[in-house]
Amino acid sequence: MTDQVEEALPVPFAALRPALEAVLMVADQPLDELTLATAVSYPAAEVAAALAALAAEYDDQGRGFELRNVAGGWRYYTREEFAQVVEGFVLEGQQARLTQAALETLAVVAYQQPVSRARVSAVRGVNVDGVMRTLISRGLVEEAGQDGEHGATLYRTTSYFLERIGIVSIDEL
Amino acid sequence: MTDQVEEALPVPFAALRPALEAVLMVADQPLDELTLATAVSYPAAEVAAALAALAAEYDDQGRGFELRNVAGGWRYYTREEFAQVVEGFVLEGQQARLTQAALETLAVVAYQQPVSRARVSAVRGVNVDGVMRTLISRGLVEEAGQDGEHGATLYRTTSYFLERIGIVSIDEL
Amino acid sequence: MSHDAGVSEAESPEISETGETGGGFELRLSNFEGPFDLLLSLISKHKLDVTEIALAEVTVEFIAHIKRLPDDGDLEETTSFLLVAATLLDLKAARLLPQGDVEDEEDLALLEARDLLFARLLQYRAYKQVASLMDRKLQEESRRYPRAVGLEDRFATLLPEVLIGIGLDQFAALAAKAMQPRPELQLNLQHIHAPTVSVREQGAVVMDRLRRSGTMTFRALCGDSPDTLTTVARFLSLLELFREGVVAFDQMTPLGELTVRWTGDDTVDVDDVITDEFDGALPPEEQDPSEAREKTDD
């Protein structure tokens, strides 16, 4: 686009890390490396390296927060061991724990997606209609088009699911 | 679980600073020293000293954020020299026009207010946490107390919403 | 801790005692996520691997628990338990037969059925392990809170004016559409007042039909069954008839159609072969309506 040669880097070289910190501090959702690279006008690869370095720094310094890459985006999280102290200051209440049925259904969807309800039922040996509705209403599973052959609705896990489980992609499972 | 001899301080001594960092990281408004002291179960004086030490540390390390005491409340702010980057980022993703998801969520809130987030999620069949935050940050939706029964936070539309949609009261909906 | 007899020291998380029945050990079937879950739990209770021997060992227990299927269970769920039970019985029966008595084709079909059941069990077990791993991760993750705070005022005021972009009518239509109830599964409330069904009576129906037809599919035997409970009663009566050696089962494909063959003679009386093990001490009841209806069948 623009000739980026020397001109108009909004962020001076030494300031890449703090610039990322500032942007991450105002974000209310995970930010992917491309978005961050655009915000600070740096190549994505350098941004990725800086993010990893920051995350390691927070770990080394024993900060009460950590910088994590979850569901493809970077975001500040409180560290696990301070959960008890933090709870009172968080708006959303504790997420209700998923039932065994919901967990098993989620596991099958996660590994076989996109997958039809009938297929999940066959694996679990029980009807999963109700459980699937629960998972959809909790934003963990979403529709993913139709099966070409039978026209059955297919389902997949959402990026909110990745966020909830704290991983970057489904391959990590 | 087990009786920890010295009466279970929720935060061990060495962890005072990170515990404060964790709380400040998720707090939505400035917190005074007494509130913070209560949260971490430490004397207010020690908490005040720890906060000052943290603020100095962030300055020394040239972090992109700073910890400031404004009118008696402590809060993380982005550092002044990165204001331009943050502004660019904040404005970048923001369109004047609302997304379909935001419009739908807004419609449900408008017609069911005061309403909890869980209720809106249930009606729309998807998780609405992110969209709700957007609506709040755009000034269209605000908190409206607690549900008497479950203690869930309730939401309603704002007068700014009335103004933007061009009516005087929600009765006109 | 008190020494209350009701407190079970070695209570397994999956198989718990109710302590209510004098007989003692009772599985609560409602704790299980279907037939594979129950089967795996039984196998692990006996500290066995998933092998043919294990299946044979737990067959009787598995079937014993089917009668504890909740009265309000739906037909689909009940059927899924029954189909697995049928495969287990086939396998057990085959093990009891002398080698030469088994025809090659049936033998092969049975091996196939066994392997498929193994495959499904192992698959289910794998997903169960994944589920528990996910549970751990979800729990762990729920103790970390993401930063999601409002913008600092200086940035919040920079945001452009919101453009709602649609008129009031469209806005109202959007709300109406969003609030429309999504189709829910129909709730069948008939089971709530399920009448008592007698295994003995249903056994008489089953025997009568098999005597006349020789061979019938389980589906046909239960085609007129008015409710799940009757279907279960007929299945249980078949188990008793099987135990007495007056019926045989065929199932060509795993979880496929179950065919029942009458192998007894005409002198067999229902009271001789069907005990009241399942019915308990039931008061004699009036004729089951399905029995009367049956005369006009076929």
XYZ file of C-alpha atoms in Angstrom:
644
model
C 0.000 0.000 0.000
C 2.044 2.928 1.282
C 5.781 3.039 0.938
C 6.617 2.022 4.419
C 10.319 2.282 3.894
C 11.427 4.794 6.475
C 8.431 7.038 6.587
C 5.681 7.345 9.136
C 6.010 4.371 11.370
C 3.497 5.447 13.977
C 5.310 3.323 16.478
C 9.061 3.733 16.830
C 10.963 0.508 16.697
C 11.752 0.200 20.386
C 8.113 0.770 21.241
C 6.582 -2.241 19.550
C 6.003 -4.169 22.752
C 4.475 -1.332 24.795
C 2.333 -0.318 21.804
C 0.937 -3.849 21.728
C 0.346 -3.688 25.466
C -1.609 -0.460 25.079
C -3.838 -1.840 22.334
C -4.435 -5.110 24.160
C -5.351 -3.164 27.267
C -8.361 -1.532 25.577
C -9.525 -4.603 23.630
C -12.604 -6.415 24.843
C -12.066 -9.492 22.704
C -9.138 -11.609 21.534
C -7.140 -9.863 18.809
C -5.414 -11.833 16.089
C -1.883 -11.042 14.989
C -3.028 -9.408 11.779
C -5.314 -6.974 13.563
C -2.558 -6.116 15.999
C -0.014 -5.766 13.203
C -2.341 -3.333 11.444
C -2.892 -1.354 14.618
C 0.815 -0.873 15.297
C 1.937 -0.913 11.646
C 4.448 -3.684 11.997
C 4.957 -6.896 10.027
C 2.852 -9.717 11.455
C 5.889 -11.914 12.084
C 7.534 -9.305 14.285
C 4.290 -8.751 16.099
C 3.935 -12.482 16.725
C 7.445 -12.621 18.161
C 6.828 -9.574 20.352
C 3.593 -11.064 21.709
C 5.319 -14.299 22.622
C 8.106 -12.341 24.298
C 5.618 -10.286 26.304
C 3.757 -13.403 27.414
C 7.022 -14.972 28.578
C 7.997 -11.774 30.370
C 4.760 -11.683 32.349
C 5.289 -15.307 33.288
C 8.868 -14.677 34.393
C 7.927 -11.640 36.419
C 5.104 -13.514 38.112
C 2.499 -10.953 37.119
C -1.089 -11.447 38.230
C -2.175 -11.436 34.617
C -1.018 -13.369 31.603
C -1.113 -12.748 27.881
C -2.511 -15.747 26.052
C -3.269 -16.779 22.531
C -6.697 -18.363 22.686
C -8.969 -19.207 19.773
C -6.578 -17.448 17.410
C -6.482 -14.186 19.314
C -4.325 -12.592 22.014
C -5.893 -11.327 25.166
C -5.086 -10.475 28.780
C -6.357 -12.965 31.335
C -6.027 -13.083 35.073
C -3.796 -15.858 36.281
C -5.540 -18.995 37.452
C -4.268 -18.887 41.035
C -6.025 -15.566 41.714
C -9.439 -16.800 40.611
C -10.816 -16.582 44.110
C -9.776 -12.973 44.589
C -10.950 -11.903 41.158
C -14.376 -13.520 41.149
C -16.102 -10.726 43.016
C -15.092 -8.158 40.427
C -16.268 -10.000 37.368
C -19.695 -9.238 36.001
C -20.589 -12.612 34.626
C -21.196 -15.260 37.218
C -19.436 -18.573 37.240
C -20.342 -20.552 34.153
C -22.493 -23.516 35.017
C -20.600 -26.757 34.659
C -21.514 -28.864 31.651
C -23.245 -32.184 32.202
C -21.613 -35.451 31.231
C -24.040 -35.700 28.303
C -23.119 -32.221 27.099
C -19.397 -32.923 27.444
C -19.581 -36.181 25.517
C -21.639 -34.588 22.767
C -19.223 -31.686 22.584
C -16.305 -34.116 22.337
C -17.838 -35.921 19.383
C -18.727 -32.675 17.609
C -15.236 -31.304 18.214
C -13.532 -34.284 16.633
C -15.946 -35.078 13.822
C -17.088 -31.659 12.721
C -18.949 -30.869 10.655
C -21.210 -33.636 11.878
C -24.927 -34.406 11.873
C -26.980 -34.989 14.971
C -27.718 -38.537 13.849
C -24.013 -39.286 13.620
C -23.390 -37.981 17.141
C -26.331 -40.013 18.413
C -24.874 -43.135 16.819
C -21.534 -42.633 18.561
C -23.093 -41.974 21.951
C -25.810 -44.601 21.625
C -28.469 -42.137 22.770
C -30.525 -39.359 21.304
C -28.694 -36.030 21.466
C -31.377 -33.576 20.282
C -31.906 -31.901 23.638
C -28.213 -31.764 24.505
C -27.402 -30.275 21.115
C -29.937 -27.514 21.673
C -28.347 -26.737 25.021
C -24.896 -26.552 23.461
C -26.196 -24.244 20.732
C -27.967 -21.989 23.187
C -24.776 -21.733 25.195
C -22.907 -20.703 22.093
C -20.552 -23.693 22.131
C -21.875 -25.335 18.972
C -23.345 -23.817 15.822
C -24.953 -24.975 12.622
C -22.601 -25.552 9.717
C -24.781 -26.051 6.674
C -26.365 -29.179 5.343
C -25.125 -32.631 4.570
C -25.004 -32.820 0.760
C -26.396 -36.306 0.663
C -29.245 -36.392 3.155
C -29.822 -32.730 3.761
C -29.198 -33.260 7.480
C -28.076 -30.181 9.384
C -24.396 -30.289 10.278
C -22.843 -28.881 13.434
C -19.438 -27.581 14.446
C -17.862 -26.062 17.524
C -17.627 -22.261 17.756
C -14.648 -20.057 18.396
C -16.326 -19.239 21.717
C -15.848 -22.912 22.563
C -12.123 -22.593 21.824
C -12.045 -19.527 24.036
C -13.857 -21.296 26.852
C -11.527 -24.258 26.700
C -8.490 -22.037 26.276
C -6.915 -23.334 23.108
C -5.914 -21.785 19.784
C -7.378 -24.383 17.485
C -9.172 -27.673 17.609
C -5.955 -29.474 16.609
C -4.661 -28.894 20.116
C -7.165 -31.248 21.662
C -10.018 -27.311 52.438
C -7.394 -28.136 55.014
C -6.902 -25.884 57.991
C -3.895 -23.846 57.071
C -2.595 -23.114 60.537
C -2.465 -19.343 60.142
C -6.100 -18.918 59.171
C -6.171 -19.091 55.395
C -5.215 -15.729 54.003
C -6.673 -16.033 50.520
C -3.506 -14.441 49.177
C -0.115 -15.542 50.482
C 2.240 -12.741 51.377
C 4.454 -12.895 48.293
C 1.398 -12.793 46.083
C 0.012 -9.436 47.174
C 1.174 -7.553 44.099
C 0.066 -10.089 41.493
C -3.258 -10.466 43.306
C -3.803 -6.726 42.967
C -2.805 -6.886 39.317
C -5.356 -9.628 38.707
C -8.189 -7.689 40.312
C -7.298 -4.460 38.531
C -7.107 -6.287 35.228
C -10.801 -7.208 35.274
C -12.280 -4.342 37.278
C -14.554 -2.202 35.161
C -14.150 0.936 37.240
C -11.497 2.535 39.421
C -11.093 0.731 42.761
C -10.189 2.484 45.974
C -7.596 1.104 48.363
C -10.150 -0.108 50.873
C -11.996 -2.159 48.282
C -8.740 -3.649 47.082
C -7.566 -4.331 50.618
C -10.791 -6.175 51.354
C -10.495 -8.198 48.156
C -7.007 -9.439 48.948
C -7.421 -9.462 52.746
C -4.459 -7.222 53.470
C -4.136 -4.062 55.563
C -4.935 -0.964 53.487
C -1.506 0.535 54.168
C 0.297 -2.460 52.730
C -2.030 -2.419 49.744
C -1.348 1.272 49.145
C 2.385 0.641 49.225
C 2.085 -2.283 46.856
C 0.013 -0.245 44.395
C 2.564 2.545 44.366
C 5.346 0.017 43.846
C 3.503 -1.553 40.942
C 2.879 1.810 39.304
C 6.587 2.649 39.585
C 7.535 -0.742 38.200
C 5.381 -0.247 35.105
C 6.951 3.148 34.573
C 10.479 1.763 34.946
C 9.816 -1.099 32.587
C 8.290 1.225 30.021
C 5.063 -0.732 29.808
C 2.369 0.404 27.392
C -0.012 0.752 30.286
C 0.225 2.545 33.598
C -1.470 2.222 36.938
C -2.924 5.516 38.077
C -4.757 6.734 41.097
C -7.404 9.122 39.876
C -9.685 10.709 42.441
C -9.014 7.931 44.927
C -9.534 5.032 42.547
C -6.845 2.849 40.957
C -7.186 1.760 37.362
C -5.085 0.670 34.417
C -4.762 3.283 31.701
C -2.958 3.200 28.398
C 0.195 5.301 28.412
C -0.090 8.718 26.839
C 2.570 8.181 24.178
C 0.556 5.349 22.620
C -2.686 7.294 22.489
C -2.407 7.658 18.728
C -2.039 3.923 18.168
C -4.910 3.167 20.519
C -7.139 5.751 18.874
C -6.437 4.289 15.475
C -7.272 0.834 16.754
C -10.470 1.920 18.497
C -11.754 3.742 15.453
C -10.597 1.141 12.954
C -13.086 -1.582 13.704
C -15.892 0.773 14.602
C -18.515 1.282 12.017
C -21.343 3.676 12.497
C -23.721 0.985 11.332
C -24.588 -1.849 13.695
C -24.125 -5.465 12.674
C -27.141 -7.701 12.192
C -26.304 -9.541 15.419
C -26.100 -6.261 17.317
C -29.391 -5.055 15.863
C -31.173 -8.264 16.779
C -29.804 -8.226 20.298
C -30.744 -4.590 20.659
C -34.269 -5.404 19.464
C -34.651 -8.138 22.067
C -33.402 -5.863 24.846
C -35.680 -3.058 23.692
C -38.790 -5.189 23.790
C -38.026 -7.271 26.870
C -36.323 -4.779 29.146
C -35.218 -4.973 31.825
C -33.678 -8.269 30.793
C -30.681 -10.383 31.782
C -27.957 -11.374 29.376
C -28.797 -15.040 29.870
C -32.384 -14.347 28.859
C -31.280 -12.546 25.705
C -28.952 -15.437 24.907
C -31.800 -17.875 25.331
C -34.100 -15.860 23.084
C -31.538 -15.414 20.339
C -30.175 -18.925 20.671
C -26.572 -17.746 20.737
C -24.143 -16.387 23.262
C -24.511 -12.591 23.315
C -21.730 -11.571 25.717
C -19.610 -9.879 23.077
C -22.510 -8.177 21.332
C -23.866 -6.883 24.637
C -20.510 -5.339 25.447
C -20.514 -3.636 22.068
C -24.007 -2.259 22.669
C -22.955 -1.008 26.091
C -19.774 0.575 24.767
C -21.783 2.265 22.031
C -24.058 3.727 24.678
C -27.212 1.996 23.442
C -27.707 -0.351 26.373
C -27.000 0.105 30.069
C -27.213 -1.818 33.300
C -30.522 -1.653 35.152
C -29.986 -3.276 38.521
C -30.225 -6.897 39.516
C -32.762 -9.603 39.011
C -34.312 -10.093 42.450
C -34.414 -13.836 42.126
C -31.058 -14.861 40.671
C -29.031 -11.718 41.157
C -28.305 -11.563 37.422
C -27.534 -8.114 36.065
C -30.414 -6.632 34.078
C -30.094 -4.405 31.030
C -32.222 -1.752 29.388
C -31.930 0.574 26.453
C -30.628 4.109 27.017
C -32.071 7.485 26.137
C -29.337 7.664 23.505
C -30.982 4.650 21.889
C -34.344 6.458 21.840
C -32.656 9.421 20.261
C -30.921 7.355 17.600
C -34.021 5.440 16.587
C -36.051 8.605 16.683
C -38.639 8.132 19.425
C -39.310 9.816 22.726
C -40.175 6.849 24.930
C -39.992 3.082 24.746
C -43.789 2.987 24.843
C -43.655 4.003 21.231
C -41.995 0.759 20.269
C -18.062 -39.621 60.148
C -20.915 -41.596 61.527
C -21.153 -45.299 61.165
C -24.502 -45.039 59.526
C -25.139 -48.096 57.409
C -26.340 -45.821 54.655
C -22.903 -44.388 54.138
C -21.051 -46.392 51.562
C -17.311 -46.226 51.974
C -16.326 -47.568 48.619
C -18.868 -45.866 46.519
C -17.826 -45.823 42.905
C -18.622 -42.588 41.175
C -20.382 -44.353 38.351
C -22.099 -47.195 40.048
C -23.774 -46.231 43.242
C -25.898 -48.086 45.658
C -29.266 -46.746 46.499
C -29.359 -48.653 49.720
C -33.125 -48.587 49.572
C -33.895 -52.024 48.312
C -33.256 -54.776 50.772
C -31.596 -56.780 48.015
C -28.749 -54.306 48.062
C -26.880 -53.464 44.944
C -28.816 -51.493 42.403
C -27.586 -49.511 39.483
C -29.347 -46.314 38.823
C -29.819 -46.528 35.108
C -30.628 -42.882 34.809
C -26.976 -42.212 35.686
C -25.895 -43.706 32.411
C -25.541 -42.002 29.107
C -26.987 -44.867 27.129
C -26.123 -48.515 26.578
C -22.426 -48.053 25.801
C -21.932 -46.096 28.981
C -23.664 -48.779 31.031
C -21.707 -51.557 29.355
C -18.371 -49.807 29.893
C -19.219 -49.119 33.512
C -20.053 -52.748 34.139
C -16.861 -53.876 32.442
C -14.741 -51.473 34.458
C -16.563 -52.415 37.643
C -15.289 -55.941 37.115
C -11.841 -54.546 36.285
C -11.927 -56.166 32.880
C -10.625 -55.074 29.509
C -12.973 -54.666 26.608
C -12.875 -58.264 25.387
C -15.315 -60.956 24.393
C -14.925 -62.548 27.807
C -15.793 -59.267 29.445
C -18.903 -58.927 27.347
C -19.995 -62.423 28.314
C -19.358 -61.719 31.986
C -21.492 -58.632 32.118
C -24.301 -59.751 29.821
C -26.499 -60.999 32.618
C -25.932 -57.866 34.657
C -26.577 -55.658 31.666
C -29.889 -57.335 31.030
C -30.811 -57.270 34.681
C -30.495 -53.505 34.562
C -32.720 -53.078 31.585
C -35.702 -53.804 33.752
C -34.771 -50.770 35.759
C -35.087 -48.531 32.780
C -37.151 -45.631 34.038
C -40.812 -45.858 33.207
C -40.661 -42.469 31.640
C -37.783 -43.342 29.306
C -38.506 -42.716 25.688
C -38.886 -45.511 23.203
C -35.755 -44.601 21.309
C -33.628 -44.817 24.424
C -35.216 -48.066 25.491
C -34.662 -49.529 22.055
C -31.006 -48.615 22.066
C -30.546 -50.556 25.312
C -32.530 -53.506 23.988
C -30.571 -53.721 20.752
C -27.270 -53.897 22.570
C -28.768 -56.488 24.898
C -29.813 -58.560 21.908
C -26.300 -58.523 20.472
C -24.869 -59.509 23.846
C -27.298 -62.400 24.113
C -26.430 -63.574 20.626
C -22.777 -63.605 21.544
C -23.369 -65.395 24.791
C -25.576 -67.971 23.110
C -22.971 -68.600 20.446
C -20.300 -69.245 23.075
C -22.474 -71.919 24.659
C -23.013 -73.817 21.430
C -20.694 -76.630 20.423
C -18.437 -75.542 17.618
C -20.033 -77.666 14.910
C -23.547 -76.456 15.506
C -22.904 -73.007 14.194
C -23.404 -72.514 10.506
C -20.647 -70.610 8.795
C -22.724 -67.736 7.615
C -24.311 -67.064 10.973
C -20.946 -67.488 12.557
C -19.516 -64.790 10.350
C -22.410 -62.462 10.954
C -21.958 -62.922 14.649
C -18.247 -62.199 14.464
C -19.109 -59.082 12.553
C -21.654 -58.098 15.158
C -19.115 -58.641 17.889
C -16.436 -56.617 16.167
C -18.835 -53.792 15.499
C -19.900 -53.720 19.122
C -16.241 -53.651 20.161
C -15.536 -50.866 17.725
C -18.430 -48.802 18.977
C -17.527 -49.423 22.602
C -13.916 -48.439 22.057
C -14.949 -45.406 20.070
C -17.335 -44.364 22.806
C -14.676 -44.919 25.439
C -12.262 -42.716 23.497
C -14.798 -39.899 23.358
C -15.517 -40.308 27.031
C -11.839 -39.774 27.717
C -11.831 -36.704 25.510
C -14.908 -35.441 27.339
C -13.201 -35.707 30.699
C -10.105 -33.974 29.354
C -12.319 -31.184 28.041
C -14.084 -30.962 31.374
C -10.737 -30.464 33.089
C -9.700 -27.801 30.628
C -13.023 -25.993 30.878
C -12.804 -25.997 34.658
C -9.256 -24.761 34.581
C -10.099 -22.106 32.026
C -13.075 -20.867 33.998
C -10.633 -19.771 36.663
C -8.989 -17.316 34.291
C -10.861 -14.130 33.578
C -10.342 -12.197 30.370
C -9.939 -8.462 30.466
C -13.112 -6.945 29.076
C -13.513 -3.523 30.539
C -15.118 -0.405 29.145
C -13.062 2.014 27.120
C -11.298 4.831 28.882
C -13.420 7.923 28.553
C -10.952 9.639 26.274
C -11.367 6.874 23.697
C -15.055 6.198 24.263
C -15.918 9.725 23.207
C -14.136 9.181 19.893
C -16.612 6.583 18.747
C -18.837 7.705 15.898
C -22.544 8.207 16.396
C -24.428 4.982 16.040
C -26.476 4.571 12.907
C -29.335 2.187 13.550
C -30.184 2.310 9.896
C -33.625 0.757 9.962
C -37.038 2.198 10.700
C -39.228 1.453 13.686
C -41.309 -1.041 11.731
C -38.282 -3.010 10.640
C -36.907 -2.830 14.163
C -40.151 -4.254 15.565
C -40.170 -6.971 12.908
C -36.618 -7.889 13.852
C -37.614 -8.204 17.503
C -40.654 -10.306 16.620
C -38.528 -12.646 14.512
C -35.822 -12.962 17.152
C -38.357 -13.688 19.874
C -40.259 -16.266 17.890
C -40.021 -19.541 19.768
C -37.839 -22.001 17.973
C -39.429 -25.388 17.331
C -38.993 -27.585 20.358
C -39.275 -31.325 20.470
C -42.782 -32.458 21.260
C -43.040 -33.605 24.813
C -44.881 -36.829 25.153
C -46.746 -36.725 28.414
C -48.489 -40.052 28.079
C -45.904 -41.862 30.118
C -46.713 -39.882 33.217
C -49.578 -42.129 34.154
C -48.124 -45.320 32.765
C -50.266 -48.241 33.848
C -48.620 -51.234 35.407
C -47.697 -53.738 32.770
C -47.285 -57.385 33.632
C -44.397 -59.314 32.114
C -46.373 -62.506 32.513
C -49.319 -61.160 30.577
C -47.118 -59.811 27.858
C -45.307 -63.155 27.846
C -48.598 -64.865 27.078
C -49.173 -62.509 24.158
C -45.662 -63.096 22.858
C -45.897 -66.890 23.211
C -49.221 -67.032 21.493
C -47.981 -65.056 18.522
C -44.735 -66.985 18.189
C -46.507 -70.333 18.400
C -48.735 -69.375 15.530
C -46.175 -67.594 13.344
C -43.057 -69.599 14.170
C -40.755 -66.657 13.502
C -41.351 -62.982 14.053
C -39.205 -59.897 14.243
C -39.045 -58.100 17.567
C -40.394 -55.073 15.781
C -43.459 -57.007 14.640
C -43.941 -58.462 18.106
C -44.088 -54.971 19.516
C -45.715 -53.228 16.615
C -48.970 -52.800 18.514
C -47.326 -52.119 21.830
C -49.118 -49.083 23.237
C -46.198 -47.797 25.291
C -42.542 -48.268 26.145
C -43.368 -50.208 29.260
C -45.199 -52.855 27.250
C -42.291 -53.100 24.836
C -39.927 -53.612 27.738
C -42.240 -56.198 29.297
C -42.345 -58.118 26.025
C -38.602 -57.991 25.741
C -38.186 -59.217 29.309
C -40.609 -62.049 28.683
C -38.508 -63.010 25.655
C -35.450 -63.196 27.885
C -37.294 -65.580 30.151
C -38.482 -67.649 27.215
C -34.904 -67.733 25.959
C -33.697 -68.907 29.336
C -36.216 -71.724 29.216
C -34.976 -72.619 25.740
C -38.280 -72.156 23.960
C -37.193 -69.268 21.751
C -34.050 -68.432 19.777
C -32.782 -65.088 18.545
C -31.291 -64.087 15.217
C -29.800 -60.763 14.431
C -28.125 -60.415 11.067
C -26.487 -57.086 11.652
C -25.414 -55.502 14.892
C -28.145 -53.341 16.301
C -30.185 -54.498 13.321
C -33.476 -56.302 13.184
C -33.889 -58.896 15.922
C -35.739 -62.017 14.811
C -37.312 -64.358 17.337
C -37.914 -68.053 16.578
C -40.223 -70.350 18.538
C -38.321 -73.527 19.395
C -40.557 -74.920 22.131
C -43.444 -77.294 21.734
C -47.149 -76.751 22.184
C -47.313 -78.079 25.691
C -45.364 -75.188 27.180
C -47.521 -73.133 29.506
C -46.849 -69.500 30.215
C -46.936 -70.024 33.972
C -44.226 -72.659 33.728
C -41.754 -70.566 31.853
C -42.346 -67.006 32.992
C -41.686 -66.462 36.635
C -42.997 -63.447 38.440
C -39.434 -62.312 38.995
C -40.107 -59.129 37.071
C -43.655 -58.536 38.195
C -43.246 -58.978 41.892
C -46.437 -59.916 43.696
C -48.882 -58.378 41.311
C -52.548 -58.674 41.958
C -54.259 -60.585 39.197
C -55.377 -58.046 36.664
C -58.006 -57.988 34.057
C -57.110 -59.083 30.581
C -54.586 -56.938 28.857
C -56.434 -55.110 26.133
C -53.646 -55.754 23.681
C -54.231 -59.463 24.075
C -57.833 -59.165 23.027
C -56.917 -56.903 20.164
C -54.333 -59.381 19.052
C -56.965 -61.902 17.945
C -57.894 -59.700 15.049
C -54.318 -59.108 14.032
C -52.536 -60.585 11.020
